[in-house]
Amino acid sequence: MSEEPTAQYDAIVIGAGFGGLYALHHLRDKMGLSVRSFDGASGVGGTWWFNRYPGARVDAPSSPFYAFTFSQELVDEWDWTETQTKGTDVLAYLEHVAERFDLLKDIQFDSFVEDARYDEATQRWTIETSQGDTASARFLICATGALFVANKPDYPGIDDFAGDMFHTGRWPHEPVSFEGKRVGVIGTGSSGVQAIPEIAKTADHVTVFQRTPQYSLPARNRPLADGELDEYRQDWGKLRESMNRRGGWPFPVSRLKAKDHTPEQRWERYEEMWERGGMHLSINSFVGVLADEELNNEVSYFVRSKIHEIVDDPETARKLTPDYHFATKRLILDNGYFETYNRDNVSLVDLREDPIESFTPTSVMTADGEHPIDMLVLATGFDAVSGSMLKINPQGRGGMRLADKWDQRFDTYLGMTIAGFPNLFMIHGPTSPGVLFTMPLGGERQTQWIDACIRHLDENGLGAMEPTEDAEAEWDEEIIGLANRTLYPRTKSWYTGANIPGKNRQFLAHPAGSRYFDHLNEIAEGGFEGFTFEPARTEVPEPAAD
Ligand code: N01
């Protein structure tokens, strides 16, 4: 531990991705609080700092919507170039934001927060970093990232592999050359589907090891046309409001009912949405693709037929064909993924028929034989949503560790607060909309709610707030109810915790973002039902002016 005395702040923010950067800006510049941010990376960007694998792009409606919405000036001055933003462009944008709003001076990089403890006597959190520094604050804002803790499969002998091995979520910052290499890729989620076509362009051979086939839609990425950004800029206020109202989507969502159309008309509409690309088939074909089983079966069948149309070899197409409900795993937007299997230098191993048994220094051994490789790419995803909080494993009231609290279920209230962990707030925590809403906007709105909490404490001479366990239990029921109205829980995915052996099985996101944010407002306006408060034990600062 550092010899330096523990630095004191009003708030500590963990993470310098979208969520953490906005929290730092808002709490410091809009509320006048003293704030210190910590991040384990050497620069801003969070997910985008770590996920630099080839082909990385935003997998949701992106430019200019996958961006901060709070500043018209920022919207006016940043020129996005493509409809599906490249990871490196998102990173450049976040670097610009950090400079423009003078955030860097208050962020300590290369400093993972490894411990956080709440002291009931002082009503303060103290954190310790991987550098041994400590800091203390009234409020702990955890913007630790929904996709941070990389999942490395524990296949026997995987570490015996002697070639380069990279995880997409921890990609090196130096260029990686695939030239002349035989590359094995394990995993076909968004990261694998984005990386495989890029790797195949220069590799000698790519062997894809697939556990579950995926539904993936053509992204139809294109350069933004002249004047397109200006249109968005002129109408930014309205656009932002409509994103709030439409679950984060910037465009109108279909109100068409499938039952009002003939099978031929429906098929025509699916074709139209497929041609438009992006998420349109899922959210803009007919109402209820994710809730109406019959409709979903038809859309699933449509996408399966597209896979068979695109992939030349029927046996490869068969292996690539998913057999679960469309879009119940995270939907993927690709740039030529299925087409890549028509290349001579790409082959597919279906691990459900031919599982991996072991590794040698130069190959992957599956039940059917040996696959020689020079490089291994693990596109095997993350201990999503809950993993980054559990890595810190904060210690709340009475010394309770989060890992014990979350032993059976990831209990939270509103996906942002936890009973027994006063004054700790999560951005994109378990059971908040997080990955099911446009994340930059969702983070802004959650931070604005934290603002309301802090003002409520300060205006009432209160020192700490936390939810009751009853409120958590009711919230849990509500999320279960909402999730069960959809088809999501029927599929094994990282949304349900099923991708990590031994992880609690629980739907990890609030599936109705607009309703969620309305509810947050109601909670704040109604005097914070579901929370208990303690009087301040130390002097409370004057609330900052608006
Ligand atoms: O991870 P994933 P990802 N043996 O969990 C397989 C976001 N993202 O990094 O489906 C063999 O989706 C696993 O198989 P299965 C985006 O939200 C965002 O690709 O579990 N295979 C699956 O195929 C995305 O959803 C952007 O059976 C194993 C793959 O590995 C999320 O990140 C860009 C295995 C993992 O897929 C995660 O995507 C890219 C094993 N032991 C990604 N373990 C943005 O735009 C796992 N797999 C922000």
PDB file of C-alpha atoms and ligand atoms in Angstrom, residues 47-48 51 53 55-60 62 66 84-85 90 146-147 151-155 167-169 186-194 209-214 324 329-332 351-352 356 378-384 435 439 492-495 498-501, ligand 1:
ATOM      1  CA  THR A  47     -14.579  -1.722 -23.628  1.00  0.00           C
ATOM      2  CA  TRP A  48     -13.175   0.100 -26.645  1.00  0.00           C
ATOM      3  CA  ASN A  51     -11.526  -4.738 -27.596  1.00  0.00           C
ATOM      4  CA  TYR A  53      -9.563  -7.045 -32.428  1.00  0.00           C
ATOM      5  CA  GLY A  55     -13.186  -5.893 -37.474  1.00  0.00           C
ATOM      6  CA  ALA A  56     -14.432  -4.505 -34.135  1.00  0.00           C
ATOM      7  CA  ARG A  57     -17.456  -2.329 -34.737  1.00  0.00           C
ATOM      8  CA  VAL A  58     -20.496  -1.186 -32.813  1.00  0.00           C
ATOM      9  CA  ASP A  59     -23.136  -3.890 -32.959  1.00  0.00           C
ATOM     10  CA  ALA A  60     -26.156  -1.626 -32.529  1.00  0.00           C
ATOM     11  CA  SER A  62     -24.380   3.445 -34.344  1.00  0.00           C
ATOM     12  CA  TYR A  66     -23.926   5.391 -30.260  1.00  0.00           C
ATOM     13  CA  GLN A  84     -21.615   1.251 -38.315  1.00  0.00           C
ATOM     14  CA  THR A  85     -18.809   2.867 -36.382  1.00  0.00           C
ATOM     15  CA  VAL A  90     -15.318   5.137 -31.067  1.00  0.00           C
ATOM     16  CA  ALA A 146     -20.822  -4.961 -18.771  1.00  0.00           C
ATOM     17  CA  LEU A 147     -18.294  -6.763 -20.955  1.00  0.00           C
ATOM     18  CA  ASN A 151     -13.923 -15.657 -20.415  1.00  0.00           C
ATOM     19  CA  LYS A 152     -11.073 -18.054 -21.163  1.00  0.00           C
ATOM     20  CA  PRO A 153     -12.201 -21.638 -21.772  1.00  0.00           C
ATOM     21  CA  ASP A 154     -10.540 -24.199 -19.529  1.00  0.00           C
ATOM     22  CA  TYR A 155      -9.904 -26.893 -22.152  1.00  0.00           C
ATOM     23  CA  HIS A 167      -8.524 -13.028 -26.470  1.00  0.00           C
ATOM     24  CA  THR A 168     -10.632 -10.584 -28.492  1.00  0.00           C
ATOM     25  CA  GLY A 169     -11.513  -8.743 -25.276  1.00  0.00           C
ATOM     26  CA  ILE A 186     -12.905 -20.354 -30.935  1.00  0.00           C
ATOM     27  CA  GLY A 187     -16.223 -18.559 -30.536  1.00  0.00           C
ATOM     28  CA  THR A 188     -18.806 -17.111 -32.895  1.00  0.00           C
ATOM     29  CA  GLY A 189     -20.504 -14.331 -30.912  1.00  0.00           C
ATOM     30  CA  SER A 190     -20.287 -10.684 -32.065  1.00  0.00           C
ATOM     31  CA  SER A 191     -16.522 -10.607 -31.613  1.00  0.00           C
ATOM     32  CA  GLY A 192     -15.827 -13.812 -33.541  1.00  0.00           C
ATOM     33  CA  VAL A 193     -18.308 -12.945 -36.286  1.00  0.00           C
ATOM     34  CA  GLN A 194     -16.701  -9.514 -36.705  1.00  0.00           C
ATOM     35  CA  PHE A 209     -14.454 -23.765 -33.791  1.00  0.00           C
ATOM     36  CA  GLN A 210     -18.161 -23.106 -33.293  1.00  0.00           C
ATOM     37  CA  ARG A 211     -20.167 -24.246 -30.280  1.00  0.00           C
ATOM     38  CA  THR A 212     -23.482 -22.598 -31.165  1.00  0.00           C
ATOM     39  CA  PRO A 213     -24.445 -21.222 -34.582  1.00  0.00           C
ATOM     40  CA  GLN A 214     -25.604 -17.619 -34.631  1.00  0.00           C
ATOM     41  CA  TYR A 324     -33.175 -21.627 -31.239  1.00  0.00           C
ATOM     42  CA  LYS A 329     -28.881 -14.472 -28.068  1.00  0.00           C
ATOM     43  CA  ARG A 330     -27.352 -11.062 -28.687  1.00  0.00           C
ATOM     44  CA  LEU A 331     -28.157 -10.269 -32.290  1.00  0.00           C
ATOM     45  CA  ILE A 332     -25.084  -9.775 -34.449  1.00  0.00           C
ATOM     46  CA  LEU A 351     -17.993 -28.519 -31.609  1.00  0.00           C
ATOM     47  CA  ARG A 352     -21.376 -30.036 -30.832  1.00  0.00           C
ATOM     48  CA  ILE A 356     -12.356 -30.121 -28.525  1.00  0.00           C
ATOM     49  CA  LEU A 378     -10.304 -16.778 -28.266  1.00  0.00           C
ATOM     50  CA  ALA A 379     -13.522 -14.976 -29.121  1.00  0.00           C
ATOM     51  CA  THR A 380     -15.138 -16.622 -26.131  1.00  0.00           C
ATOM     52  CA  GLY A 381     -16.845 -13.642 -24.574  1.00  0.00           C
ATOM     53  CA  PHE A 382     -17.132 -12.365 -21.049  1.00  0.00           C
ATOM     54  CA  ASP A 383     -18.406 -13.018 -17.579  1.00  0.00           C
ATOM     55  CA  ALA A 384     -20.901 -10.386 -18.605  1.00  0.00           C
ATOM     56  CA  VAL A 435     -26.803  -3.887 -23.047  1.00  0.00           C
ATOM     57  CA  MET A 439     -25.557   2.342 -23.655  1.00  0.00           C
ATOM     58  CA  LYS A 492     -28.725 -20.191 -23.274  1.00  0.00           C
ATOM     59  CA  SER A 493     -26.804 -16.939 -23.621  1.00  0.00           C
ATOM     60  CA  TRP A 494     -24.735 -14.457 -21.694  1.00  0.00           C
ATOM     61  CA  TYR A 495     -27.972 -12.535 -21.054  1.00  0.00           C
ATOM     62  CA  ALA A 498     -25.495 -19.529 -19.163  1.00  0.00           C
ATOM     63  CA  ASN A 499     -22.149 -18.884 -20.903  1.00  0.00           C
ATOM     64  CA  ILE A 500     -20.108 -19.171 -17.700  1.00  0.00           C
ATOM     65  CA  PRO A 501     -19.982 -22.533 -15.917  1.00  0.00           C
TER      66      PRO A 501
HETATM   67  O1  N01 B   1     -18.938 -12.997 -26.730  1.00  0.00           O
HETATM   68  P1  N01 B   1     -20.203 -13.970 -26.803  1.00  0.00           P
HETATM   69  P2  N01 B   1     -18.479 -11.877 -27.772  1.00  0.00           P
HETATM   70  N1  N01 B   1     -15.855 -23.498 -26.087  1.00  0.00           N
HETATM   71  O2  N01 B   1     -20.388 -14.462 -25.416  1.00  0.00           O
HETATM   72  C1  N01 B   1     -18.269 -19.330 -27.518  1.00  0.00           C
HETATM   73  C2  N01 B   1     -20.571  -7.170 -27.296  1.00  0.00           C
HETATM   74  N2  N01 B   1     -19.799  -6.689 -28.343  1.00  0.00           N
HETATM   75  O3  N01 B   1     -17.196 -11.313 -27.283  1.00  0.00           O
HETATM   76  O4  N01 B   1     -22.810 -19.478 -27.935  1.00  0.00           O
HETATM   77  C3  N01 B   1     -16.283 -23.124 -27.295  1.00  0.00           C
HETATM   78  O5  N01 B   1     -21.330 -13.358 -27.488  1.00  0.00           O
HETATM   79  C4  N01 B   1     -19.724 -19.041 -27.358  1.00  0.00           C
HETATM   80  O6  N01 B   1     -20.460 -20.217 -27.635  1.00  0.00           O
HETATM   81  P3  N01 B   1     -21.980 -20.369 -27.056  1.00  0.00           P
HETATM   82  C5  N01 B   1     -21.853  -7.684 -27.848  1.00  0.00           C
HETATM   83  O7  N01 B   1     -22.910  -7.199 -27.085  1.00  0.00           O
HETATM   84  C6  N01 B   1     -20.022  -5.421 -28.537  1.00  0.00           C
HETATM   85  O8  N01 B   1     -18.533 -12.348 -29.131  1.00  0.00           O
HETATM   86  O9  N01 B   1     -21.932 -19.896 -25.631  1.00  0.00           O
HETATM   87  N3  N01 B   1     -16.899 -21.972 -27.513  1.00  0.00           N
HETATM   88  C7  N01 B   1     -19.902 -17.921 -28.360  1.00  0.00           C
HETATM   89  O10 N01 B   1     -19.954 -18.417 -29.663  1.00  0.00           O
HETATM   90  C8  N01 B   1     -21.673  -9.129 -27.701  1.00  0.00           C
HETATM   91  O11 N01 B   1     -22.857  -9.840 -27.595  1.00  0.00           O
HETATM   92  C9  N01 B   1     -19.431  -4.810 -29.506  1.00  0.00           C
HETATM   93  O12 N01 B   1     -22.247 -21.791 -27.171  1.00  0.00           O
HETATM   94  C10 N01 B   1     -17.101 -21.179 -26.470  1.00  0.00           C
HETATM   95  C11 N01 B   1     -18.593 -17.157 -28.190  1.00  0.00           C
HETATM   96  O13 N01 B   1     -17.653 -18.056 -27.652  1.00  0.00           O
HETATM   97  C12 N01 B   1     -20.814  -9.200 -26.476  1.00  0.00           C
HETATM   98  O14 N01 B   1     -19.907  -8.165 -26.632  1.00  0.00           O
HETATM   99  C13 N01 B   1     -18.574  -5.482 -30.366  1.00  0.00           C
HETATM  100  C14 N01 B   1     -16.669 -21.512 -25.175  1.00  0.00           C
HETATM  101  C15 N01 B   1     -18.728 -16.011 -27.239  1.00  0.00           C
HETATM  102  O15 N01 B   1     -19.676 -15.131 -27.716  1.00  0.00           O
HETATM  103  C16 N01 B   1     -20.022 -10.434 -26.342  1.00  0.00           C
HETATM  104  O16 N01 B   1     -19.569 -10.813 -27.621  1.00  0.00           O
HETATM  105  C17 N01 B   1     -18.318  -6.827 -30.142  1.00  0.00           C
HETATM  106  C18 N01 B   1     -16.035 -22.731 -25.008  1.00  0.00           C
HETATM  107  N4  N01 B   1     -15.609 -23.138 -23.810  1.00  0.00           N
HETATM  108  C19 N01 B   1     -18.929  -7.409 -29.087  1.00  0.00           C
HETATM  109  N5  N01 B   1     -17.013 -20.504 -24.331  1.00  0.00           N
HETATM  110  C20 N01 B   1     -19.866  -3.415 -29.495  1.00  0.00           C
HETATM  111  O17 N01 B   1     -20.398  -2.926 -30.398  1.00  0.00           O
HETATM  112  C21 N01 B   1     -17.633 -19.591 -25.086  1.00  0.00           C
HETATM  113  N6  N01 B   1     -17.692 -20.004 -26.372  1.00  0.00           N
HETATM  114  C22 N01 B   1     -19.831  -2.678 -28.204  1.00  0.00           C
END
